[in-house]
Amino acid sequence: MQAITTADYPLPAPRPVNSRLDCSKLQTTFDLFLPPWQTQVQRLIDELPL
């Protein structure tokens, strides 16, 4: 398998280069601060029954 760029992959709609979720509205509206995603990934890995 060979990797391709986003530009090489045909999509029906243009996609943003940076599509990270902007949580600022959650923070200002609900005073809710989400932890970095890496924290939750590590938590999931730690809880997996291996």
PDB file of N, CA and C in Angstrom:
ATOM      1  N   MET A   1       0.848  -1.169   0.000  1.00  0.00           N
ATOM      2  CA  MET A   1       0.000   0.000   0.000  1.00  0.00           C
ATOM      3  C   MET A   1       0.898   1.238   0.000  1.00  0.00           C
ATOM      4  N   GLN A   2       0.525   2.213  -0.821  1.00  0.00           N
ATOM      5  CA  GLN A   2       1.305   3.446  -0.895  1.00  0.00           C
ATOM      6  C   GLN A   2       0.444   4.613  -0.424  1.00  0.00           C
ATOM      7  N   ALA A   3       1.006   5.448   0.435  1.00  0.00           N
ATOM      8  CA  ALA A   3       0.287   6.606   0.955  1.00  0.00           C
ATOM      9  C   ALA A   3       0.100   7.647  -0.144  1.00  0.00           C
ATOM     10  N   ILE A   4      -1.058   8.342  -0.073  1.00  0.00           N
ATOM     11  CA  ILE A   4      -1.320   9.438  -0.994  1.00  0.00           C
ATOM     12  C   ILE A   4      -1.666  10.684  -0.182  1.00  0.00           C
ATOM     13  N   THR A   5      -1.579  11.829  -0.805  1.00  0.00           N
ATOM     14  CA  THR A   5      -1.944  13.067  -0.125  1.00  0.00           C
ATOM     15  C   THR A   5      -3.450  13.285  -0.238  1.00  0.00           C
ATOM     16  N   THR A   6      -3.980  14.175   0.565  1.00  0.00           N
ATOM     17  CA  THR A   6      -5.399  14.512   0.502  1.00  0.00           C
ATOM     18  C   THR A   6      -5.748  15.068  -0.869  1.00  0.00           C
ATOM     19  N   ALA A   7      -4.842  15.828  -1.446  1.00  0.00           N
ATOM     20  CA  ALA A   7      -5.080  16.409  -2.770  1.00  0.00           C
ATOM     21  C   ALA A   7      -5.242  15.335  -3.841  1.00  0.00           C
ATOM     22  N   ASP A   8      -4.629  14.177  -3.645  1.00  0.00           N
ATOM     23  CA  ASP A   8      -4.708  13.085  -4.612  1.00  0.00           C
ATOM     24  C   ASP A   8      -5.975  12.246  -4.456  1.00  0.00           C
ATOM     25  N   TYR A   9      -6.730  12.463  -3.408  1.00  0.00           N
ATOM     26  CA  TYR A   9      -7.910  11.656  -3.133  1.00  0.00           C
ATOM     27  C   TYR A   9      -9.167  12.441  -3.502  1.00  0.00           C
ATOM     28  N   PRO A  10      -9.945  11.987  -4.482  1.00  0.00           N
ATOM     29  CA  PRO A  10     -11.122  12.745  -4.913  1.00  0.00           C
ATOM     30  C   PRO A  10     -12.237  12.703  -3.860  1.00  0.00           C
ATOM     31  N   LEU A  11     -12.722  13.876  -3.491  1.00  0.00           N
ATOM     32  CA  LEU A  11     -13.800  13.989  -2.518  1.00  0.00           C
ATOM     33  C   LEU A  11     -14.918  14.853  -3.098  1.00  0.00           C
ATOM     34  N   PRO A  12     -16.173  14.616  -2.692  1.00  0.00           N
ATOM     35  CA  PRO A  12     -17.281  15.404  -3.236  1.00  0.00           C
ATOM     36  C   PRO A  12     -17.289  16.861  -2.767  1.00  0.00           C
ATOM     37  N   ALA A  13     -16.622  17.148  -1.667  1.00  0.00           N
ATOM     38  CA  ALA A  13     -16.585  18.515  -1.148  1.00  0.00           C
ATOM     39  C   ALA A  13     -15.165  18.831  -0.697  1.00  0.00           C
ATOM     40  N   PRO A  14     -14.770  20.096  -0.792  1.00  0.00           N
ATOM     41  CA  PRO A  14     -13.427  20.452  -0.311  1.00  0.00           C
ATOM     42  C   PRO A  14     -13.323  20.264   1.196  1.00  0.00           C
ATOM     43  N   ARG A  15     -12.189  19.828   1.644  1.00  0.00           N
ATOM     44  CA  ARG A  15     -11.945  19.602   3.068  1.00  0.00           C
ATOM     45  C   ARG A  15     -10.883  20.573   3.567  1.00  0.00           C
ATOM     46  N   PRO A  16     -11.024  21.045   4.796  1.00  0.00           N
ATOM     47  CA  PRO A  16     -10.002  21.944   5.332  1.00  0.00           C
ATOM     48  C   PRO A  16      -8.694  21.207   5.585  1.00  0.00           C
ATOM     49  N   VAL A  17      -7.602  21.918   5.460  1.00  0.00           N
ATOM     50  CA  VAL A  17      -6.288  21.328   5.723  1.00  0.00           C
ATOM     51  C   VAL A  17      -6.175  20.973   7.203  1.00  0.00           C
ATOM     52  N   ASN A  18      -6.658  21.849   8.072  1.00  0.00           N
ATOM     53  CA  ASN A  18      -6.619  21.618   9.505  1.00  0.00           C
ATOM     54  C   ASN A  18      -8.054  21.424   9.977  1.00  0.00           C
ATOM     55  N   SER A  19      -8.433  20.197  10.281  1.00  0.00           N
ATOM     56  CA  SER A  19      -9.824  19.918  10.636  1.00  0.00           C
ATOM     57  C   SER A  19      -9.982  19.526  12.104  1.00  0.00           C
ATOM     58  N   ARG A  20      -9.090  19.999  12.944  1.00  0.00           N
ATOM     59  CA  ARG A  20      -9.222  19.714  14.377  1.00  0.00           C
ATOM     60  C   ARG A  20     -10.489  20.363  14.918  1.00  0.00           C
ATOM     61  N   LEU A  21     -11.098  19.708  15.884  1.00  0.00           N
ATOM     62  CA  LEU A  21     -12.305  20.229  16.501  1.00  0.00           C
ATOM     63  C   LEU A  21     -11.986  21.452  17.347  1.00  0.00           C
ATOM     64  N   ASP A  22     -12.712  22.538  17.081  1.00  0.00           N
ATOM     65  CA  ASP A  22     -12.559  23.756  17.870  1.00  0.00           C
ATOM     66  C   ASP A  22     -13.523  23.685  19.042  1.00  0.00           C
ATOM     67  N   CYS A  23     -13.000  23.579  20.237  1.00  0.00           N
ATOM     68  CA  CYS A  23     -13.826  23.416  21.441  1.00  0.00           C
ATOM     69  C   CYS A  23     -14.057  24.735  22.168  1.00  0.00           C
ATOM     70  N   SER A  24     -13.682  25.844  21.567  1.00  0.00           N
ATOM     71  CA  SER A  24     -13.777  27.130  22.263  1.00  0.00           C
ATOM     72  C   SER A  24     -15.208  27.486  22.636  1.00  0.00           C
ATOM     73  N   LYS A  25     -16.190  27.135  21.801  1.00  0.00           N
ATOM     74  CA  LYS A  25     -17.580  27.444  22.129  1.00  0.00           C
ATOM     75  C   LYS A  25     -18.043  26.649  23.352  1.00  0.00           C
ATOM     76  N   LEU A  26     -17.632  25.404  23.455  1.00  0.00           N
ATOM     77  CA  LEU A  26     -17.953  24.610  24.647  1.00  0.00           C
ATOM     78  C   LEU A  26     -17.348  25.242  25.886  1.00  0.00           C
ATOM     79  N   GLN A  27     -16.130  25.729  25.751  1.00  0.00           N
ATOM     80  CA  GLN A  27     -15.441  26.331  26.889  1.00  0.00           C
ATOM     81  C   GLN A  27     -16.127  27.615  27.340  1.00  0.00           C
ATOM     82  N   THR A  28     -16.473  28.478  26.386  1.00  0.00           N
ATOM     83  CA  THR A  28     -17.083  29.753  26.769  1.00  0.00           C
ATOM     84  C   THR A  28     -18.536  29.608  27.199  1.00  0.00           C
ATOM     85  N   THR A  29     -19.280  28.698  26.566  1.00  0.00           N
ATOM     86  CA  THR A  29     -20.703  28.544  26.879  1.00  0.00           C
ATOM     87  C   THR A  29     -20.932  27.789  28.181  1.00  0.00           C
ATOM     88  N   PHE A  30     -20.209  26.692  28.365  1.00  0.00           N
ATOM     89  CA  PHE A  30     -20.469  25.811  29.495  1.00  0.00           C
ATOM     90  C   PHE A  30     -19.339  25.768  30.520  1.00  0.00           C
ATOM     91  N   ASP A  31     -18.304  26.567  30.307  1.00  0.00           N
ATOM     92  CA  ASP A  31     -17.132  26.538  31.174  1.00  0.00           C
ATOM     93  C   ASP A  31     -16.579  25.115  31.283  1.00  0.00           C
ATOM     94  N   LEU A  32     -16.541  24.447  30.131  1.00  0.00           N
ATOM     95  CA  LEU A  32     -16.120  23.058  30.043  1.00  0.00           C
ATOM     96  C   LEU A  32     -14.781  22.994  29.321  1.00  0.00           C
ATOM     97  N   PHE A  33     -13.795  22.389  29.953  1.00  0.00           N
ATOM     98  CA  PHE A  33     -12.473  22.269  29.363  1.00  0.00           C
ATOM     99  C   PHE A  33     -12.155  20.795  29.173  1.00  0.00           C
ATOM    100  N   LEU A  34     -12.026  20.386  27.920  1.00  0.00           N
ATOM    101  CA  LEU A  34     -11.744  18.993  27.597  1.00  0.00           C
ATOM    102  C   LEU A  34     -10.247  18.715  27.709  1.00  0.00           C
ATOM    103  N   PRO A  35      -9.893  17.547  28.223  1.00  0.00           N
ATOM    104  CA  PRO A  35      -8.467  17.203  28.300  1.00  0.00           C
ATOM    105  C   PRO A  35      -7.928  16.912  26.898  1.00  0.00           C
ATOM    106  N   PRO A  36      -6.629  16.942  26.736  1.00  0.00           N
ATOM    107  CA  PRO A  36      -6.047  16.590  25.438  1.00  0.00           C
ATOM    108  C   PRO A  36      -6.451  15.162  25.062  1.00  0.00           C
ATOM    109  N   TRP A  37      -6.625  14.918  23.770  1.00  0.00           N
ATOM    110  CA  TRP A  37      -7.067  13.598  23.324  1.00  0.00           C
ATOM    111  C   TRP A  37      -6.084  12.509  23.726  1.00  0.00           C
ATOM    112  N   GLN A  38      -4.796  12.865  23.843  1.00  0.00           N
ATOM    113  CA  GLN A  38      -3.794  11.864  24.195  1.00  0.00           C
ATOM    114  C   GLN A  38      -4.067  11.285  25.586  1.00  0.00           C
ATOM    115  N   THR A  39      -4.602  12.104  26.476  1.00  0.00           N
ATOM    116  CA  THR A  39      -4.929  11.643  27.825  1.00  0.00           C
ATOM    117  C   THR A  39      -5.978  10.537  27.770  1.00  0.00           C
ATOM    118  N   GLN A  40      -6.996  10.723  26.951  1.00  0.00           N
ATOM    119  CA  GLN A  40      -8.063   9.733  26.841  1.00  0.00           C
ATOM    120  C   GLN A  40      -7.589   8.462  26.131  1.00  0.00           C
ATOM    121  N   VAL A  41      -6.718   8.604  25.152  1.00  0.00           N
ATOM    122  CA  VAL A  41      -6.169   7.425  24.476  1.00  0.00           C
ATOM    123  C   VAL A  41      -5.371   6.586  25.466  1.00  0.00           C
ATOM    124  N   GLN A  42      -4.549   7.236  26.265  1.00  0.00           N
ATOM    125  CA  GLN A  42      -3.758   6.509  27.256  1.00  0.00           C
ATOM    126  C   GLN A  42      -4.663   5.825  28.267  1.00  0.00           C
ATOM    127  N   ARG A  43      -5.718   6.505  28.680  1.00  0.00           N
ATOM    128  CA  ARG A  43      -6.670   5.918  29.628  1.00  0.00           C
ATOM    129  C   ARG A  43      -7.322   4.668  29.029  1.00  0.00           C
ATOM    130  N   LEU A  44      -7.707   4.745  27.768  1.00  0.00           N
ATOM    131  CA  LEU A  44      -8.307   3.595  27.097  1.00  0.00           C
ATOM    132  C   LEU A  44      -7.323   2.429  27.025  1.00  0.00           C
ATOM    133  N   ILE A  45      -6.096   2.720  26.657  1.00  0.00           N
ATOM    134  CA  ILE A  45      -5.073   1.676  26.562  1.00  0.00           C
ATOM    135  C   ILE A  45      -4.852   1.024  27.922  1.00  0.00           C
ATOM    136  N   ASP A  46      -4.807   1.848  28.959  1.00  0.00           N
ATOM    137  CA  ASP A  46      -4.596   1.332  30.312  1.00  0.00           C
ATOM    138  C   ASP A  46      -5.745   0.418  30.769  1.00  0.00           C
ATOM    139  N   GLU A  47      -6.947   0.672  30.265  1.00  0.00           N
ATOM    140  CA  GLU A  47      -8.117  -0.102  30.687  1.00  0.00           C
ATOM    141  C   GLU A  47      -8.398  -1.317  29.830  1.00  0.00           C
ATOM    142  N   LEU A  48      -7.676  -1.487  28.727  1.00  0.00           N
ATOM    143  CA  LEU A  48      -7.895  -2.631  27.852  1.00  0.00           C
ATOM    144  C   LEU A  48      -7.448  -3.919  28.542  1.00  0.00           C
ATOM    145  N   PRO A  49      -8.283  -4.945  28.478  1.00  0.00           N
ATOM    146  CA  PRO A  49      -7.886  -6.224  29.066  1.00  0.00           C
ATOM    147  C   PRO A  49      -6.950  -6.983  28.115  1.00  0.00           C
ATOM    148  N   LEU A  50      -5.681  -6.821  28.301  1.00  0.00           N
ATOM    149  CA  LEU A  50      -4.718  -7.469  27.411  1.00  0.00           C
ATOM    150  C   LEU A  50      -4.193  -8.752  27.985  1.00  0.00           C
TER     151      LEU A  50
END
